[in-house]
Amino acid sequence: MYKSGLDMLRCALRSTSLWKCDSFIWTQTSLCYKSRSFAVSSQLGRKSTQGHTLKQARYYCQSGEEVQIKQTAASTETNELPDKAEKAPFYTHLQNCLCPTDVLDMLKQFPASQQHPSSIFSRMWESSKRMTDEQRRCELQLMFEHPVFEEVCERAMTDAWRMRSDDLAYSLLAVVNLGVPQNTRLVQTLLRVMQERLNQFDIRSLSVLASCIREMENSRNVQALTEALRLLLKDRIPEIQSMVVLQSMMRAVGKNSPILLKKQLTKALSLADEFSPPNTQYMFSSLAAVGLNFKPLLDVCSKKIAENVHEFPFGRLLSVLKSCNELRYRNYTLFSSISEYVANTFDMWSNKQVILLLVTFENLSFRPVVLLDAFAERIIQRSNSLTLKDLLSVLKIFSLLNHDLKEKKTEFLASVTMVLESYLPKMPPTDLLKAVYYLGLLEHFPRTPLEKLLQKDTLDQLLQKDKQSDKIQRWLHTLDLCLRLDKPQLPPSLTSVPDLHITVPAHEVKVNQEVLSAVRSIVGTDAVQDSVLEQSIYFIDCVITLPHQTEETGGLEAEELFCVPPTSFCFGTTHPRASLAIKLRHLEKLGYKPVLVPVLELNSKTEEETIEMLQKLIFPVQEPTGTQEIPNNSPKAE
């Protein structure tokens, strides 16, 4: 983009060597730093190699006193710059410019002494933000090719050492956003000056600088400035009274910062009373940028968002949910309020928006029942509006959340199958496998897609050794289990389920010893077999076999139990997700009677309470309807 203009700019900025730092050693005291050495190449943006002329650059070794003297001198020079009030005509004309080239053309009317590079760059960037992408592309190309632009860049490099801290920060922000290459002398000079003058920056200037360098390409000068900013923040955080400024600082700190510095950022909780709705959303993304899951602050923000959910546009709601996923934070009230709001205003949202939201909810293991039902109804009525990508996302969402559409299930499956069959001629094998796999989780096996998937050519492509992934193996293995255990009606061309020769190692799971001990105390050691693996994939903590009716069973038939972690359920409920749902379905088809033991509930119980809970699960109380006999050697799995 802007190739010819950028080339001209690079040529213009090669007249003087580019500052490139080899290393900086920053000390804690007054942020004085030393630069042992750094060399610059006569070739812009290239590393110093043999054949390039290297020039010795400045060597810095400053004490605290020297830094203070230099800061005082810089402040004096800064004060000598013309005040904006004295250049009112220039600023009036500047604000009337509607595009970057207008700004550059206007500069010819005023002498250089009245022009301020920071204001010029800022106005050019501000005017370009209001344009469409195509307009901006054309305007910026014209800007780079404009002869006055080179003069402004040269003047900015000359004046950088005398600029105020806020002018430096805003100049860098504008220049980077205008697309000036970051390896040019202009950008690197601004970075170098800010490294030297960082102690002079007020909180607002630091906030602007933090916002800018977060989006910049990685380079030695950016790394040095980021590290210096972290050191400075340790002392400056107590001074910050603005939520917006604190959030900008948090983003600049980054995930690689020391944990002690991250913990200082929890000061944001003391500013919670000042939170506006946009502040709460921005706080989620700021904490995600730092990688800090501070639950008290997230809980406060969640409550405010839930109470004002109607004030947030779609993009901000989606950003909040993505930040929750990144932080591994869950809040049922927040998720419910967002899903209910979207469901209540469902006609406002496009398929793409709803799918993006549902995919994020699925990543969070949250099942928004009302929203899923509303979307299923739209699909039944307008299934042709789904693209192939939409279809695969829909199948993934509904199957992995194991959503039960009840009386609408048949219509929904018929609708998505019709869409799937329309895409079959151009569908790659991997996408076809995904679709059939997701439908298999829902215990639906449409003939035409299944027949195409099980053709030799399709399977050969999927089973190629160089292209096969663990995910494809697991999909094929699960589908193989579904075909053998669910026993759907096969296409006419298939007389039996083909042997796919897929073996998938079972997840390493250890039997829960507390549960095993409690079960043995209830039914006896001889009746329990532990660590059973069915179909080489389904782990069962223990299988209980009751050979005959006993007095303790009270004439009631025992049920099978096995331990399940909270992640096997949809968040905030006991509704099983896909992996648990298909395990239950297949174990029932193998003759077991599964009953789940929620491990999380057992953690807070005593041994006696655990035994009592398991007794109720194994032998639920029922009203006697006559003599009931338990079949001999009936397997019960736990």
PDB file of N, CA, C and O in Angstrom, residues 372-406:
ATOM      1  N   LEU A 372     -30.169 -19.741  21.793  1.00  0.00           N
ATOM      2  CA  LEU A 372     -30.017 -20.896  20.901  1.00  0.00           C
ATOM      3  C   LEU A 372     -31.361 -21.295  20.291  1.00  0.00           C
ATOM      4  O   LEU A 372     -31.442 -21.609  19.098  1.00  0.00           O
ATOM      5  N   ASP A 373     -32.417 -21.271  21.094  1.00  0.00           N
ATOM      6  CA  ASP A 373     -33.741 -21.610  20.577  1.00  0.00           C
ATOM      7  C   ASP A 373     -34.193 -20.608  19.516  1.00  0.00           C
ATOM      8  O   ASP A 373     -34.761 -20.982  18.475  1.00  0.00           O
ATOM      9  N   ALA A 374     -33.932 -19.312  19.769  1.00  0.00           N
ATOM     10  CA  ALA A 374     -34.329 -18.268  18.810  1.00  0.00           C
ATOM     11  C   ALA A 374     -33.555 -18.418  17.502  1.00  0.00           C
ATOM     12  O   ALA A 374     -34.130 -18.272  16.408  1.00  0.00           O
ATOM     13  N   PHE A 375     -32.276 -18.727  17.605  1.00  0.00           N
ATOM     14  CA  PHE A 375     -31.462 -18.866  16.394  1.00  0.00           C
ATOM     15  C   PHE A 375     -31.865 -20.118  15.624  1.00  0.00           C
ATOM     16  O   PHE A 375     -31.883 -20.120  14.384  1.00  0.00           O
ATOM     17  N   ALA A 376     -32.186 -21.186  16.330  1.00  0.00           N
ATOM     18  CA  ALA A 376     -32.640 -22.408  15.661  1.00  0.00           C
ATOM     19  C   ALA A 376     -33.923 -22.151  14.880  1.00  0.00           C
ATOM     20  O   ALA A 376     -34.097 -22.647  13.761  1.00  0.00           O
ATOM     21  N   GLU A 377     -34.828 -21.350  15.457  1.00  0.00           N
ATOM     22  CA  GLU A 377     -36.074 -21.016  14.760  1.00  0.00           C
ATOM     23  C   GLU A 377     -35.788 -20.220  13.495  1.00  0.00           C
ATOM     24  O   GLU A 377     -36.416 -20.453  12.448  1.00  0.00           O
ATOM     25  N   ARG A 378     -34.823 -19.300  13.550  1.00  0.00           N
ATOM     26  CA  ARG A 378     -34.458 -18.539  12.345  1.00  0.00           C
ATOM     27  C   ARG A 378     -33.869 -19.465  11.286  1.00  0.00           C
ATOM     28  O   ARG A 378     -34.161 -19.324  10.094  1.00  0.00           O
ATOM     29  N   ILE A 379     -33.049 -20.417  11.707  1.00  0.00           N
ATOM     30  CA  ILE A 379     -32.438 -21.345  10.753  1.00  0.00           C
ATOM     31  C   ILE A 379     -33.503 -22.206  10.085  1.00  0.00           C
ATOM     32  O   ILE A 379     -33.461 -22.468   8.879  1.00  0.00           O
ATOM     33  N   ILE A 380     -34.480 -22.648  10.866  1.00  0.00           N
ATOM     34  CA  ILE A 380     -35.560 -23.457  10.289  1.00  0.00           C
ATOM     35  C   ILE A 380     -36.313 -22.670   9.222  1.00  0.00           C
ATOM     36  O   ILE A 380     -36.668 -23.205   8.160  1.00  0.00           O
ATOM     37  N   GLN A 381     -36.531 -21.383   9.480  1.00  0.00           N
ATOM     38  CA  GLN A 381     -37.302 -20.558   8.550  1.00  0.00           C
ATOM     39  C   GLN A 381     -36.471 -20.055   7.372  1.00  0.00           C
ATOM     40  O   GLN A 381     -36.984 -19.911   6.266  1.00  0.00           O
ATOM     41  N   ARG A 382     -35.161 -19.779   7.607  1.00  0.00           N
ATOM     42  CA  ARG A 382     -34.330 -19.200   6.548  1.00  0.00           C
ATOM     43  C   ARG A 382     -32.985 -19.912   6.486  1.00  0.00           C
ATOM     44  O   ARG A 382     -31.921 -19.298   6.608  1.00  0.00           O
ATOM     45  N   SER A 383     -33.010 -21.188   6.286  1.00  0.00           N
ATOM     46  CA  SER A 383     -31.763 -21.960   6.290  1.00  0.00           C
ATOM     47  C   SER A 383     -30.856 -21.610   5.109  1.00  0.00           C
ATOM     48  O   SER A 383     -29.632 -21.748   5.185  1.00  0.00           O
ATOM     49  N   ASN A 384     -31.436 -21.148   4.003  1.00  0.00           N
ATOM     50  CA  ASN A 384     -30.629 -20.836   2.822  1.00  0.00           C
ATOM     51  C   ASN A 384     -29.707 -19.645   3.028  1.00  0.00           C
ATOM     52  O   ASN A 384     -28.825 -19.395   2.203  1.00  0.00           O
ATOM     53  N   SER A 385     -29.905 -18.895   4.105  1.00  0.00           N
ATOM     54  CA  SER A 385     -29.059 -17.729   4.352  1.00  0.00           C
ATOM     55  C   SER A 385     -27.708 -18.112   4.946  1.00  0.00           C
ATOM     56  O   SER A 385     -26.822 -17.265   5.092  1.00  0.00           O
ATOM     57  N   LEU A 386     -27.518 -19.385   5.298  1.00  0.00           N
ATOM     58  CA  LEU A 386     -26.274 -19.825   5.916  1.00  0.00           C
ATOM     59  C   LEU A 386     -25.196 -20.096   4.870  1.00  0.00           C
ATOM     60  O   LEU A 386     -25.421 -20.830   3.908  1.00  0.00           O
ATOM     61  N   THR A 387     -24.015 -19.507   5.070  1.00  0.00           N
ATOM     62  CA  THR A 387     -22.862 -19.866   4.253  1.00  0.00           C
ATOM     63  C   THR A 387     -22.280 -21.169   4.786  1.00  0.00           C
ATOM     64  O   THR A 387     -22.685 -21.658   5.860  1.00  0.00           O
ATOM     65  N   LEU A 388     -21.315 -21.738   4.064  1.00  0.00           N
ATOM     66  CA  LEU A 388     -20.686 -22.970   4.530  1.00  0.00           C
ATOM     67  C   LEU A 388     -19.992 -22.753   5.868  1.00  0.00           C
ATOM     68  O   LEU A 388     -20.090 -23.587   6.780  1.00  0.00           O
ATOM     69  N   LYS A 389     -19.318 -21.619   6.003  1.00  0.00           N
ATOM     70  CA  LYS A 389     -18.646 -21.310   7.267  1.00  0.00           C
ATOM     71  C   LYS A 389     -19.667 -21.162   8.387  1.00  0.00           C
ATOM     72  O   LYS A 389     -19.449 -21.651   9.506  1.00  0.00           O
ATOM     73  N   ASP A 390     -20.794 -20.500   8.091  1.00  0.00           N
ATOM     74  CA  ASP A 390     -21.862 -20.366   9.089  1.00  0.00           C
ATOM     75  C   ASP A 390     -22.374 -21.737   9.507  1.00  0.00           C
ATOM     76  O   ASP A 390     -22.580 -22.000  10.699  1.00  0.00           O
ATOM     77  N   LEU A 391     -22.591 -22.585   8.522  1.00  0.00           N
ATOM     78  CA  LEU A 391     -23.141 -23.919   8.795  1.00  0.00           C
ATOM     79  C   LEU A 391     -22.245 -24.707   9.740  1.00  0.00           C
ATOM     80  O   LEU A 391     -22.715 -25.311  10.715  1.00  0.00           O
ATOM     81  N   LEU A 392     -20.933 -24.722   9.448  1.00  0.00           N
ATOM     82  CA  LEU A 392     -20.007 -25.470  10.300  1.00  0.00           C
ATOM     83  C   LEU A 392     -19.981 -24.903  11.715  1.00  0.00           C
ATOM     84  O   LEU A 392     -19.902 -25.657  12.692  1.00  0.00           O
ATOM     85  N   SER A 393     -20.084 -23.582  11.832  1.00  0.00           N
ATOM     86  CA  SER A 393     -20.114 -22.968  13.162  1.00  0.00           C
ATOM     87  C   SER A 393     -21.389 -23.339  13.910  1.00  0.00           C
ATOM     88  O   SER A 393     -21.357 -23.642  15.108  1.00  0.00           O
ATOM     89  N   VAL A 394     -22.513 -23.313  13.215  1.00  0.00           N
ATOM     90  CA  VAL A 394     -23.797 -23.674  13.832  1.00  0.00           C
ATOM     91  C   VAL A 394     -23.773 -25.118  14.329  1.00  0.00           C
ATOM     92  O   VAL A 394     -24.181 -25.406  15.469  1.00  0.00           O
ATOM     93  N   LEU A 395     -23.296 -26.031  13.491  1.00  0.00           N
ATOM     94  CA  LEU A 395     -23.236 -27.440  13.888  1.00  0.00           C
ATOM     95  C   LEU A 395     -22.318 -27.630  15.090  1.00  0.00           C
ATOM     96  O   LEU A 395     -22.615 -28.407  16.002  1.00  0.00           O
ATOM     97  N   LYS A 396     -21.202 -26.924  15.092  1.00  0.00           N
ATOM     98  CA  LYS A 396     -20.263 -27.026  16.218  1.00  0.00           C
ATOM     99  C   LYS A 396     -20.903 -26.524  17.513  1.00  0.00           C
ATOM    100  O   LYS A 396     -20.815 -27.183  18.557  1.00  0.00           O
ATOM    101  N   ILE A 397     -21.560 -25.382  17.446  1.00  0.00           N
ATOM    102  CA  ILE A 397     -22.166 -24.778  18.643  1.00  0.00           C
ATOM    103  C   ILE A 397     -23.233 -25.692  19.234  1.00  0.00           C
ATOM    104  O   ILE A 397     -23.204 -26.013  20.432  1.00  0.00           O
ATOM    105  N   PHE A 398     -24.176 -26.112  18.408  1.00  0.00           N
ATOM    106  CA  PHE A 398     -25.304 -26.895  18.923  1.00  0.00           C
ATOM    107  C   PHE A 398     -24.866 -28.279  19.397  1.00  0.00           C
ATOM    108  O   PHE A 398     -25.435 -28.811  20.355  1.00  0.00           O
ATOM    109  N   SER A 399     -23.870 -28.870  18.737  1.00  0.00           N
ATOM    110  CA  SER A 399     -23.439 -30.215  19.135  1.00  0.00           C
ATOM    111  C   SER A 399     -22.559 -30.187  20.379  1.00  0.00           C
ATOM    112  O   SER A 399     -22.762 -30.979  21.305  1.00  0.00           O
ATOM    113  N   LEU A 400     -21.583 -29.266  20.443  1.00  0.00           N
ATOM    114  CA  LEU A 400     -20.676 -29.257  21.593  1.00  0.00           C
ATOM    115  C   LEU A 400     -21.379 -28.802  22.868  1.00  0.00           C
ATOM    116  O   LEU A 400     -21.010 -29.220  23.964  1.00  0.00           O
ATOM    117  N   LEU A 401     -22.384 -27.941  22.723  1.00  0.00           N
ATOM    118  CA  LEU A 401     -23.176 -27.554  23.896  1.00  0.00           C
ATOM    119  C   LEU A 401     -24.275 -28.563  24.199  1.00  0.00           C
ATOM    120  O   LEU A 401     -24.994 -28.431  25.188  1.00  0.00           O
ATOM    121  N   ASN A 402     -24.422 -29.568  23.312  1.00  0.00           N
ATOM    122  CA  ASN A 402     -25.416 -30.627  23.518  1.00  0.00           C
ATOM    123  C   ASN A 402     -26.801 -30.027  23.760  1.00  0.00           C
ATOM    124  O   ASN A 402     -27.520 -30.405  24.689  1.00  0.00           O
ATOM    125  N   HIS A 403     -27.148 -29.053  22.910  1.00  0.00           N
ATOM    126  CA  HIS A 403     -28.405 -28.338  23.121  1.00  0.00           C
ATOM    127  C   HIS A 403     -29.594 -29.154  22.638  1.00  0.00           C
ATOM    128  O   HIS A 403     -29.617 -29.654  21.508  1.00  0.00           O
ATOM    129  N   ASP A 404     -30.572 -29.290  23.507  1.00  0.00           N
ATOM    130  CA  ASP A 404     -31.773 -30.066  23.198  1.00  0.00           C
ATOM    131  C   ASP A 404     -32.868 -29.122  22.710  1.00  0.00           C
ATOM    132  O   ASP A 404     -33.366 -28.284  23.459  1.00  0.00           O
ATOM    133  N   LEU A 405     -33.229 -29.261  21.439  1.00  0.00           N
ATOM    134  CA  LEU A 405     -34.279 -28.422  20.854  1.00  0.00           C
ATOM    135  C   LEU A 405     -35.670 -29.015  21.034  1.00  0.00           C
ATOM    136  O   LEU A 405     -36.661 -28.461  20.536  1.00  0.00           O
ATOM    137  N   LYS A 406     -35.733 -30.175  21.678  1.00  0.00           N
ATOM    138  CA  LYS A 406     -37.005 -30.831  21.982  1.00  0.00           C
ATOM    139  C   LYS A 406     -37.844 -31.048  20.720  1.00  0.00           C
ATOM    140  O   LYS A 406     -37.388 -31.668  19.776  1.00  0.00           O
TER     141      LYS A 406
END
